[in-house]
Tab-separated table of C-alpha atoms and ligand atoms in Angstrom:
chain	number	residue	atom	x	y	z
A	171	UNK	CA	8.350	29.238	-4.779
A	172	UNK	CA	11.366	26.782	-5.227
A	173	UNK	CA	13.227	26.174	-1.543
A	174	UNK	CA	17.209	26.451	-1.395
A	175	UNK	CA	19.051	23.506	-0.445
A	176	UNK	CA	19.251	25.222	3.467
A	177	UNK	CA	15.623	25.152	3.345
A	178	UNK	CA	14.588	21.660	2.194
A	179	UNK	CA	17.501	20.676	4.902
A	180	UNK	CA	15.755	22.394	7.764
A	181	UNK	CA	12.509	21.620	6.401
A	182	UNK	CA	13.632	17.475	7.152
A	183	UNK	CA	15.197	18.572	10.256
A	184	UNK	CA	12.159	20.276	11.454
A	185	UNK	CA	9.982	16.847	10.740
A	186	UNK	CA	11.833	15.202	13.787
A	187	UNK	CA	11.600	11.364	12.382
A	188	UNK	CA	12.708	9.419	14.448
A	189	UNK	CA	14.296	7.111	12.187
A	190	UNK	CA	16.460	10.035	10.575
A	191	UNK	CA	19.590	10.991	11.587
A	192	UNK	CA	22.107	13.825	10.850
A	193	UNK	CA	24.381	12.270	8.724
A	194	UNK	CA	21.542	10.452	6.609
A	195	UNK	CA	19.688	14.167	6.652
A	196	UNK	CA	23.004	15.588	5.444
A	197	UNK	CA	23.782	12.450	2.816
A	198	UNK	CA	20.316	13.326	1.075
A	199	UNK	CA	19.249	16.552	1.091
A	200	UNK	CA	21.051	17.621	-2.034
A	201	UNK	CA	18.782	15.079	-3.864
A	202	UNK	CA	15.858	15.722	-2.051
A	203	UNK	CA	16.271	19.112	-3.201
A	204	UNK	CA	16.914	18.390	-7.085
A	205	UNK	CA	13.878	16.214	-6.744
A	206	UNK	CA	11.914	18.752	-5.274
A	207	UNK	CA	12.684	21.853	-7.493
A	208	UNK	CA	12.134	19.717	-10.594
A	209	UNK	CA	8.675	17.992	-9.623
A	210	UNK	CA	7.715	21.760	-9.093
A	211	UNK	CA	9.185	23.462	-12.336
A	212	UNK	CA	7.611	20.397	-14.409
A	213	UNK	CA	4.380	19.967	-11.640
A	214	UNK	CA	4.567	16.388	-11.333
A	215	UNK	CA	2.900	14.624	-9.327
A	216	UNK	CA	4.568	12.240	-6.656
A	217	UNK	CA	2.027	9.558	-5.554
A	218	UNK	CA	3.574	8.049	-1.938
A	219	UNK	CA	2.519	4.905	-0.509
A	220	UNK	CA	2.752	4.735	3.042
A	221	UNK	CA	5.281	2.210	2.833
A	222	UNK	CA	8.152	4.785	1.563
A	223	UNK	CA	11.233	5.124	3.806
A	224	UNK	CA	10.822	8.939	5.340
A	225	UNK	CA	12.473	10.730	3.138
A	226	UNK	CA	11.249	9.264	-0.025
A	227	UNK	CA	7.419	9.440	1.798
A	228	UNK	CA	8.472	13.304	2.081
A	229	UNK	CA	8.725	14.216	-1.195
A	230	UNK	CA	4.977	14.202	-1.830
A	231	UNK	CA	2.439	16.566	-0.445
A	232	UNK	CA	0.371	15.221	1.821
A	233	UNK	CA	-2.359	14.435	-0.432
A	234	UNK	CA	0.001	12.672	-2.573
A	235	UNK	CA	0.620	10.115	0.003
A	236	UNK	CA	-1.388	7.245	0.859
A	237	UNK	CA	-2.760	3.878	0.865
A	238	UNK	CA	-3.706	2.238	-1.989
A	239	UNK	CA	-7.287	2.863	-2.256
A	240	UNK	CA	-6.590	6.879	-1.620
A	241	UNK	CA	-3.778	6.176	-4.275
A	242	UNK	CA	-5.993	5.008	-6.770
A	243	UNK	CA	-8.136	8.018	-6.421
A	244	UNK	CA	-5.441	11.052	-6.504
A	245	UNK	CA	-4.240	9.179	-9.794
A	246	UNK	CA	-7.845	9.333	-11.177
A	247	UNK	CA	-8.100	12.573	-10.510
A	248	UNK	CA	-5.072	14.505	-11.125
A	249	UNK	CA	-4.400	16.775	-14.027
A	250	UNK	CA	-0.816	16.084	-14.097
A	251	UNK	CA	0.578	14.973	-17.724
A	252	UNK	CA	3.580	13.058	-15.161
A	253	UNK	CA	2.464	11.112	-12.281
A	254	UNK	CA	5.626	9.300	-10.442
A	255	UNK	CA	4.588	6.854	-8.487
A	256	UNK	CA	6.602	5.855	-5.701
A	257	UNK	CA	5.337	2.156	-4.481
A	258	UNK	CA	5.129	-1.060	-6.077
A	259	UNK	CA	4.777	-2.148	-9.785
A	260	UNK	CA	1.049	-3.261	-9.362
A	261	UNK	CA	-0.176	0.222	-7.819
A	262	UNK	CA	1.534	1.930	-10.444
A	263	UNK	CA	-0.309	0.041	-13.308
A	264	UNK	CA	-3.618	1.061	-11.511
A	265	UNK	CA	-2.653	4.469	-11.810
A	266	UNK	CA	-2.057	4.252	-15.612
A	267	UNK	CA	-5.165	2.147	-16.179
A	268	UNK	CA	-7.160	4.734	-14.519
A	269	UNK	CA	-5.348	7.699	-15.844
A	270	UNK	CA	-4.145	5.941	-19.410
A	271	UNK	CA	-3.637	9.041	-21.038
A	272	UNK	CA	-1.198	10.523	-18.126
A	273	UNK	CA	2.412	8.951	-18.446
A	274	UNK	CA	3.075	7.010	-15.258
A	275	UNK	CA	6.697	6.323	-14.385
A	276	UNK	CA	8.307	4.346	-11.216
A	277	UNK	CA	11.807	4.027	-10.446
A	278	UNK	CA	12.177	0.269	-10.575
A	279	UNK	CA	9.632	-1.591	-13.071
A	280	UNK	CA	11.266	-4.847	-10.896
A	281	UNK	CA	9.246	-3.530	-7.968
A	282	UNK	CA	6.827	-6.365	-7.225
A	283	UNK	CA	5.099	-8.078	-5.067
A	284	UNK	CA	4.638	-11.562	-4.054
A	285	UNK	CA	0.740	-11.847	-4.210
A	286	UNK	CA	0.947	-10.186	-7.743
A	287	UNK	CA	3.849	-12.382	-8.629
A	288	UNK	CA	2.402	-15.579	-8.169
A	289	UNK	CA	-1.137	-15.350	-9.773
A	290	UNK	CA	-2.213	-14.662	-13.180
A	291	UNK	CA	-4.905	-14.609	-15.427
A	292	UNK	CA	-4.650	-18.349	-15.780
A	293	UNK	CA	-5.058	-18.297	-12.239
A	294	UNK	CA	-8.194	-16.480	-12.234
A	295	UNK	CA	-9.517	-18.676	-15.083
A	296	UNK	CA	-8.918	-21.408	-12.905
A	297	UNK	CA	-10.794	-20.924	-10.355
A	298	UNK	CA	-13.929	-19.308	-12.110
A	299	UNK	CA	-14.194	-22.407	-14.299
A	300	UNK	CA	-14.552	-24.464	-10.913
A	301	UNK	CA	-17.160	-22.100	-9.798
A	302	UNK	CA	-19.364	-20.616	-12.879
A	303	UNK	CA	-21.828	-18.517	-12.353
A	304	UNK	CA	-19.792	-16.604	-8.964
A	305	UNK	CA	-18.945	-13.392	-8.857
A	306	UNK	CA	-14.537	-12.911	-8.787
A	307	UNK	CA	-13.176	-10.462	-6.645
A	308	UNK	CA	-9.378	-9.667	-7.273
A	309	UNK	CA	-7.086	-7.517	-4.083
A	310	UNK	CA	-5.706	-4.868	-5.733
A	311	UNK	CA	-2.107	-6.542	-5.201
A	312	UNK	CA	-2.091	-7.896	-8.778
A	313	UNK	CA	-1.471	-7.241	-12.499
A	314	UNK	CA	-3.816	-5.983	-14.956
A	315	UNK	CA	-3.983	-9.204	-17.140
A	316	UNK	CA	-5.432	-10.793	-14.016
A	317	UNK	CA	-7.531	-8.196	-12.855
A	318	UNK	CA	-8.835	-8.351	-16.407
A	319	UNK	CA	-10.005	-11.498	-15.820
A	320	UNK	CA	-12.273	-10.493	-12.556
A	321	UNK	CA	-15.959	-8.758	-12.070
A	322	UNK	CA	-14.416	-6.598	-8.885
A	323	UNK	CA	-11.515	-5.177	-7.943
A	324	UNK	CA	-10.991	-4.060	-3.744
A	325	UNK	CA	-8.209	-3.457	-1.604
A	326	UNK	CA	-8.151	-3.584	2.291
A	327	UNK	CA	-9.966	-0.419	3.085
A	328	UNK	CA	-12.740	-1.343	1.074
A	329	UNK	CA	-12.736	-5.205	0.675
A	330	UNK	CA	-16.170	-6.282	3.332
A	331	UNK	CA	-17.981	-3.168	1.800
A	332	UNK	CA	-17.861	-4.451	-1.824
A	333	UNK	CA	-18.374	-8.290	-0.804
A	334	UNK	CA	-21.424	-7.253	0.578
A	335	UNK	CA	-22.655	-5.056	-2.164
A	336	UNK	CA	-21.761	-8.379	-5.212
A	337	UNK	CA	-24.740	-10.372	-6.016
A	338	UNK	CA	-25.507	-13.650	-4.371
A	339	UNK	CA	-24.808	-15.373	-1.456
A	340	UNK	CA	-21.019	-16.287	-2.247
A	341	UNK	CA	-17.497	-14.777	-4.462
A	342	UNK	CA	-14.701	-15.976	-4.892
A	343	UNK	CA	-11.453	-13.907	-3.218
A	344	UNK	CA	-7.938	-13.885	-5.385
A	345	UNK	CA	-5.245	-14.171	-4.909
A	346	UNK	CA	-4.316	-13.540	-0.625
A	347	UNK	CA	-5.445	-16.882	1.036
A	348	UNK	CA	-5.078	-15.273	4.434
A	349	UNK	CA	-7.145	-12.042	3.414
A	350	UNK	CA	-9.824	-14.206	2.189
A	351	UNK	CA	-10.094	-15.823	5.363
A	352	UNK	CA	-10.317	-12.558	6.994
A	353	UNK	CA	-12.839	-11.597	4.784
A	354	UNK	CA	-15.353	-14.480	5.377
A	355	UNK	CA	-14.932	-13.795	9.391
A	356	UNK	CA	-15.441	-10.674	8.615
A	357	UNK	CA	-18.767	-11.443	7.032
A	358	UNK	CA	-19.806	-12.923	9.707
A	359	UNK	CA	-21.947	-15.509	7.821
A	360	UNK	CA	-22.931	-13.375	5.049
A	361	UNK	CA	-21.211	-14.728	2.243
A	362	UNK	CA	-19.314	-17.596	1.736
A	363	UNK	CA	-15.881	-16.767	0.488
A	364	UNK	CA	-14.204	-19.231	-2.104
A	365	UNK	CA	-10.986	-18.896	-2.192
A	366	UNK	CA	-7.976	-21.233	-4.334
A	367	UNK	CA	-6.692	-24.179	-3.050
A	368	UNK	CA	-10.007	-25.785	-1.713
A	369	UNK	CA	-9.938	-28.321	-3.909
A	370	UNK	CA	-10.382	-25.954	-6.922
A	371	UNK	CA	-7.314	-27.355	-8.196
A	372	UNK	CA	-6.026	-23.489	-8.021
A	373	UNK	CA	-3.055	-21.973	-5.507
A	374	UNK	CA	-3.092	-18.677	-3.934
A	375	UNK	CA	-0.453	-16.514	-2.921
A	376	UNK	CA	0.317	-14.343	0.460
A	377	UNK	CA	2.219	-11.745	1.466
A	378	UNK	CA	6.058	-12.803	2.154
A	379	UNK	CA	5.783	-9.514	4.446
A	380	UNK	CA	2.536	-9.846	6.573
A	381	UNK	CA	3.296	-13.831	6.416
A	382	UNK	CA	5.840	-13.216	9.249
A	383	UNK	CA	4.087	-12.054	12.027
A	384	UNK	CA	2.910	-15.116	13.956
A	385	UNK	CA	0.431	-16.122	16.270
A	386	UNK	CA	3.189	-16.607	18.740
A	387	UNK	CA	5.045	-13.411	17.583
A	388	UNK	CA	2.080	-11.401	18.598
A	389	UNK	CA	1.611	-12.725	22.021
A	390	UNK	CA	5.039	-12.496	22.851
A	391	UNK	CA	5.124	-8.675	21.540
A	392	UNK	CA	1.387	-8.131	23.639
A	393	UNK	CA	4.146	-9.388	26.795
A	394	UNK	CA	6.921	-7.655	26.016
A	395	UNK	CA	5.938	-4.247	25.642
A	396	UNK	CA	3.292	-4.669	27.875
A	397	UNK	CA	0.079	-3.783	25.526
A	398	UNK	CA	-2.885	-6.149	27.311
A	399	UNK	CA	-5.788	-7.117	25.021
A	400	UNK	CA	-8.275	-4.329	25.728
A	401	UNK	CA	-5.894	-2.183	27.400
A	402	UNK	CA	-7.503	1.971	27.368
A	403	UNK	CA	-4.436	3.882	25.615
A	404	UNK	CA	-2.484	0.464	24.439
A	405	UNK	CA	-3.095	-0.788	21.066
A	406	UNK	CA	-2.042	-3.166	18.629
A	407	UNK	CA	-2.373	-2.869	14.971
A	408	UNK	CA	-2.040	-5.349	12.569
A	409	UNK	CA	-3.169	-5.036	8.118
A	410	UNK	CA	-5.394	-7.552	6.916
A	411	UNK	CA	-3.019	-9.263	4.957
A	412	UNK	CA	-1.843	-10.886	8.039
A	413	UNK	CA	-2.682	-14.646	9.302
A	414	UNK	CA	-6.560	-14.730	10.595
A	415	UNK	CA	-5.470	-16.039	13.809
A	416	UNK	CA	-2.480	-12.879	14.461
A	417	UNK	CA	-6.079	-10.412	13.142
A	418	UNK	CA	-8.578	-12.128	15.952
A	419	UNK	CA	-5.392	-11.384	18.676
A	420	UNK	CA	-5.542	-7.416	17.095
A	421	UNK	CA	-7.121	-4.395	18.781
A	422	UNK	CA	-7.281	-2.788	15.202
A	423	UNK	CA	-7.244	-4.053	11.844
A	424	UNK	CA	-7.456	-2.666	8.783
A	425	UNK	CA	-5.469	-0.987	5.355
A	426	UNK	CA	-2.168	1.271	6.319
A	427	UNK	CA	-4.266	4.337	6.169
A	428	UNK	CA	-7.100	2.976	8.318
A	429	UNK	CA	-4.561	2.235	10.962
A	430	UNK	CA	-3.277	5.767	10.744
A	431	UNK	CA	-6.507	7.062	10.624
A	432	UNK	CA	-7.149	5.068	14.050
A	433	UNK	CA	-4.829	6.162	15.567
A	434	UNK	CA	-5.346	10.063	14.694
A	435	UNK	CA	-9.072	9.362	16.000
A	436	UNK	CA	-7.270	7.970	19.551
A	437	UNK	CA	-4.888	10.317	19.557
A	438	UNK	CA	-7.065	12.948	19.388
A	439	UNK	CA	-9.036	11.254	22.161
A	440	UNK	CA	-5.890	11.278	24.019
A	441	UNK	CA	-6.373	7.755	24.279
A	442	UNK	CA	-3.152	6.304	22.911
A	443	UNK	CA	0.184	6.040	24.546
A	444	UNK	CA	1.679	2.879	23.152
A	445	UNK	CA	1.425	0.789	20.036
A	446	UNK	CA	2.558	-2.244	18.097
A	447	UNK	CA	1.752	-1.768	14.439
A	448	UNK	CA	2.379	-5.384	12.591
A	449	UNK	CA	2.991	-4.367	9.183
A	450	UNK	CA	5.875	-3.258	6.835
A	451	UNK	CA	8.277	-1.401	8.565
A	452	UNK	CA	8.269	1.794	7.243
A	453	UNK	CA	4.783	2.328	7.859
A	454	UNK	CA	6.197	2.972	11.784
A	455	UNK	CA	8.569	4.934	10.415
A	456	UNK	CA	6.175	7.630	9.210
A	457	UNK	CA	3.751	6.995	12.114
A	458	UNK	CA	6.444	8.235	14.164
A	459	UNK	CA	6.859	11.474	12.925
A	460	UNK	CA	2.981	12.442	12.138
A	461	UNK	CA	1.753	10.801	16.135
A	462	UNK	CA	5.214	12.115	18.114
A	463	UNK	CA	3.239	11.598	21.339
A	464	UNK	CA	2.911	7.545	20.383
A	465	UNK	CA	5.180	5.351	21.825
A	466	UNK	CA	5.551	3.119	18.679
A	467	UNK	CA	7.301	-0.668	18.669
A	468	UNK	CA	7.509	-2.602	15.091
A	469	UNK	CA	9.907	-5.725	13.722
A	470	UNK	CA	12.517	-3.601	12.034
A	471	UNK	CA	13.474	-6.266	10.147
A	472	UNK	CA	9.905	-6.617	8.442
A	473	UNK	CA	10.486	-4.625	4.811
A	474	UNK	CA	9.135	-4.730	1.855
A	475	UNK	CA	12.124	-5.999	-0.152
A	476	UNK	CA	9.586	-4.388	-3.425
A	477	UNK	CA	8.940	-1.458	-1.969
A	478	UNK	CA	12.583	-0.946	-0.868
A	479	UNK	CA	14.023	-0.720	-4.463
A	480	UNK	CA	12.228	2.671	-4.606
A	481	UNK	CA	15.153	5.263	-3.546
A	482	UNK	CA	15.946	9.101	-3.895
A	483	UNK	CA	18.779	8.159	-6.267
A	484	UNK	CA	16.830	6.181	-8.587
A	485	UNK	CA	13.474	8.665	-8.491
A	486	UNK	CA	15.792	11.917	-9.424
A	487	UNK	CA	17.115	10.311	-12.859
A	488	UNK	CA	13.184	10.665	-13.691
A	489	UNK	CA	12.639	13.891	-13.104
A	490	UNK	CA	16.524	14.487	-14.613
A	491	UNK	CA	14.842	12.695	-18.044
A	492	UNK	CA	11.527	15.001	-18.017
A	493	UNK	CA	13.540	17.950	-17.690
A	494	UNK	CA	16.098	17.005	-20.160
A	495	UNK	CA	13.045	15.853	-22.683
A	496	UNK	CA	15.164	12.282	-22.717
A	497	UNK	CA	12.870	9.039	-23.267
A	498	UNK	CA	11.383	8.021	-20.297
A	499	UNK	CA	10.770	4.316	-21.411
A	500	UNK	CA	12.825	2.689	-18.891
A	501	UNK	CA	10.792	3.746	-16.193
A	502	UNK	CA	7.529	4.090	-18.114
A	503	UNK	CA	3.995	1.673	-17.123
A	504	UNK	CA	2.612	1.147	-20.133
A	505	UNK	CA	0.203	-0.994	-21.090
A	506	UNK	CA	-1.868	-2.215	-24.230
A	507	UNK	CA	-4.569	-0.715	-24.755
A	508	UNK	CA	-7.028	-3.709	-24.608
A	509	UNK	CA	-5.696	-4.913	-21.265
A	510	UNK	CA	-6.376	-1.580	-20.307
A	511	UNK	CA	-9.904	-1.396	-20.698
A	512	UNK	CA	-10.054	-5.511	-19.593
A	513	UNK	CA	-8.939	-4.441	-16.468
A	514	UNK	CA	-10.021	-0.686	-15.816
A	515	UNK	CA	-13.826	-2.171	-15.603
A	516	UNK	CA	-13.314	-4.063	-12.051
A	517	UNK	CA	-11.267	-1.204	-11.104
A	518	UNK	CA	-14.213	1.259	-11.621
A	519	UNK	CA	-16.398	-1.247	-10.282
A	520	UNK	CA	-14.763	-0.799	-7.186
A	521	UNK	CA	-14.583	2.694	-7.262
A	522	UNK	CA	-18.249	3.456	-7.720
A	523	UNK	CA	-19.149	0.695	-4.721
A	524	UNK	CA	-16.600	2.343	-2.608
A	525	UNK	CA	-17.669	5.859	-3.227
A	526	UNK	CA	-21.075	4.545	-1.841
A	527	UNK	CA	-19.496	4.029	1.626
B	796	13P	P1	-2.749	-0.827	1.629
B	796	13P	O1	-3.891	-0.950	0.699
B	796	13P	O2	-3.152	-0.886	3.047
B	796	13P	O3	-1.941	0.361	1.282
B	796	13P	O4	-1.819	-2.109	1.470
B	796	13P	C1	-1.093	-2.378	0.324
B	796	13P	C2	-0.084	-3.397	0.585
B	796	13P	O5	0.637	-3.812	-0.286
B	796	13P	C3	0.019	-3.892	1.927
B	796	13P	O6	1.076	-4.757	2.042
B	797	SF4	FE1	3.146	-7.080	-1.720
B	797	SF4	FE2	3.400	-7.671	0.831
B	797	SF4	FE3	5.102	-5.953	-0.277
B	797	SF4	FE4	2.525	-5.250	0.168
B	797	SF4	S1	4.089	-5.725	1.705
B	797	SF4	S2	3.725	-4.912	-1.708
B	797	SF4	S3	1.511	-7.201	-0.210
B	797	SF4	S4	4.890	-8.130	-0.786
């Protein structure tokens, strides 16, 4: 049943974010609605990363939000001929290489990233020549071409799990120089992880986002808002793609969805009252509204400047298009065929060792 425009208004009202206020509530909800009554009447799917300002987050289901390993899988396994996917460039592509015959189409085709930006498949070629013979693991944050290149694909919920389960007693990590750190501390031992720029001749690339959060940052915020290491219902979360000496100060680390489902698990313990979640700052946004008992604390000013070219008004001319029977190129991932298959191996690669979990 299609809401009326009252109804999609109260239905924001009644999710009490935070972050939202009247005016923006009242600003957006005629959009909101368009969106919403078209995605039905056409059933579309809206994938959401967990990086989407509140209101854009809202217009999937909750099964149509998530991080990018749950991503990945709705994608695979939706019937939907549409899938808009509301996140950055890179995540959309996987969705199209694992669903190539769905059309896949994202509001802003400029919405990158700046560990997918800076490596290729040159890249990758690189480094494998320096080190033949050992297995290449590519983070998800990166274009098909490259991940064409690579024996494994992961992402940060699933990244130690497939390391371990790859051949031999080392692999080389692409392109996030801190999240390959990570990973080897995270081994323990295990494995040794190669990563570019030890004198492979290669360079790697990090997250301009994650980058930010400092060693010193992270003690002052443990200070300021009074979260103690170990403290019983005080925690501090930080994603892996973060420098490996701001992850050994964390109480949690992990993907955005791990450290929602962490703090759902404490929550339900009611053993969280406070937290510092260092990551993009929109992920806070929609912790807010699902954990309203939290106190949360995040660096505002710590956005996705990719994931922030995603808006209502640039989603509804989509669905405007589909309705319309318009061509959808502008906003259409599409890519050949060949690169397609290339890169859809490591991709289901990762799936099937994940799946084993
Ligand atoms: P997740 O896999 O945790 O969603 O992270 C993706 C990302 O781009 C983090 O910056
Ligand atoms: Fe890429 Fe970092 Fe933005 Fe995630 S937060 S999409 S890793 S630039």
């Amino acid at each position: 049943m299609t809401l009326t425009l009252d109804e999609v208004r109260d239905a924001i009202v009644a999710r009490e974010n935070p972050t939202l206020t009247m005016a923006e509530v009242e600003l957006h909800a005629t959009t909101v609605h368009r969106i919403l009554e078209l995605k039905q009447q056409h059933g579309v799917v809206i994938l959401g990363h967990n990086y989407m300002e509140p209101l854009v987050y809202g217009l999937s289901e909750k099964i149509e939000q998530g991080d990018s390993l749950g991503l990945s899988r709705s994608a695979a396994e939706t019937e939907a001929e549409f899938i808009i996917f509301n996140g950055v460039r890179f995540m959309a592509e996987t969705a199209k290489i694992l669903s190539p015959e769905k059309r896949v189409l994202i509001a802003d085709r400029e919405a990158g990233c700046s560990l997918a930006d800076n490596f290729g498949a040159t890249e990758v070629r690189q480094i494998r020549a320096a080190h033949p013979g050992v297995p290449v693991m590519i983070y998800v944050n990166s274009y098909a071409e490259a991940k064409a290149e690579c024996d494994v694909c992961c992402t940060s919920a699933n990244a130690a799990h497939i390391a371990m389960a790859l051949p031999g007693d080392e692999l080389i990590f692409v392109p996030d120089l801190f999240f390959a750190q990570n990973l080897e501390e995270e081994l323990q031992g295990h494995k040794r992880v190669i990563y570019p720029g030890q004198g492979n001749g290669g360079h790697g690339a990090v997250c301009e986002v994650h980058e930010q959060f400092t060693l010193d940052d992270i003690r002052a915020v443990r200070n300021g808002f009074d979260i103690p290491p170990g403290h019983p219902t005080r925690r501090l979360y930080v994603h892996w793609e973060c420098r490996p000496e701001v992850l050994r100060e964390a109480d949690f680390y992990g993907s955005t969805t791990q450290i929602s489902n962490d703090i759902a698990q404490h929550v339900a313990a009611g053993s969280l009252e406070r937290a510092f979640i260092a990551s993009e700052c929109e992920l806070t946004s929609n912790l807010m509204e699902e954990f309203p008992t939290v106190q949360f604390w995040t660096a505002c000013s710590v956005r996705c400047s990719h994931m922030a070219r995603i808006t209502l008004e640039k989603i509804l001319p989509i669905l405007e298009a589909i309705d319309a029977g318009d061509d959808l190129q502008q906003w259409e991932v599409d890519l050949p065929p060949k690169v397609i298959e290339a890169a859809a191996a490591p991709i289901q690669r990762m799936m099937e060792l994940s799946a084993a979990s």
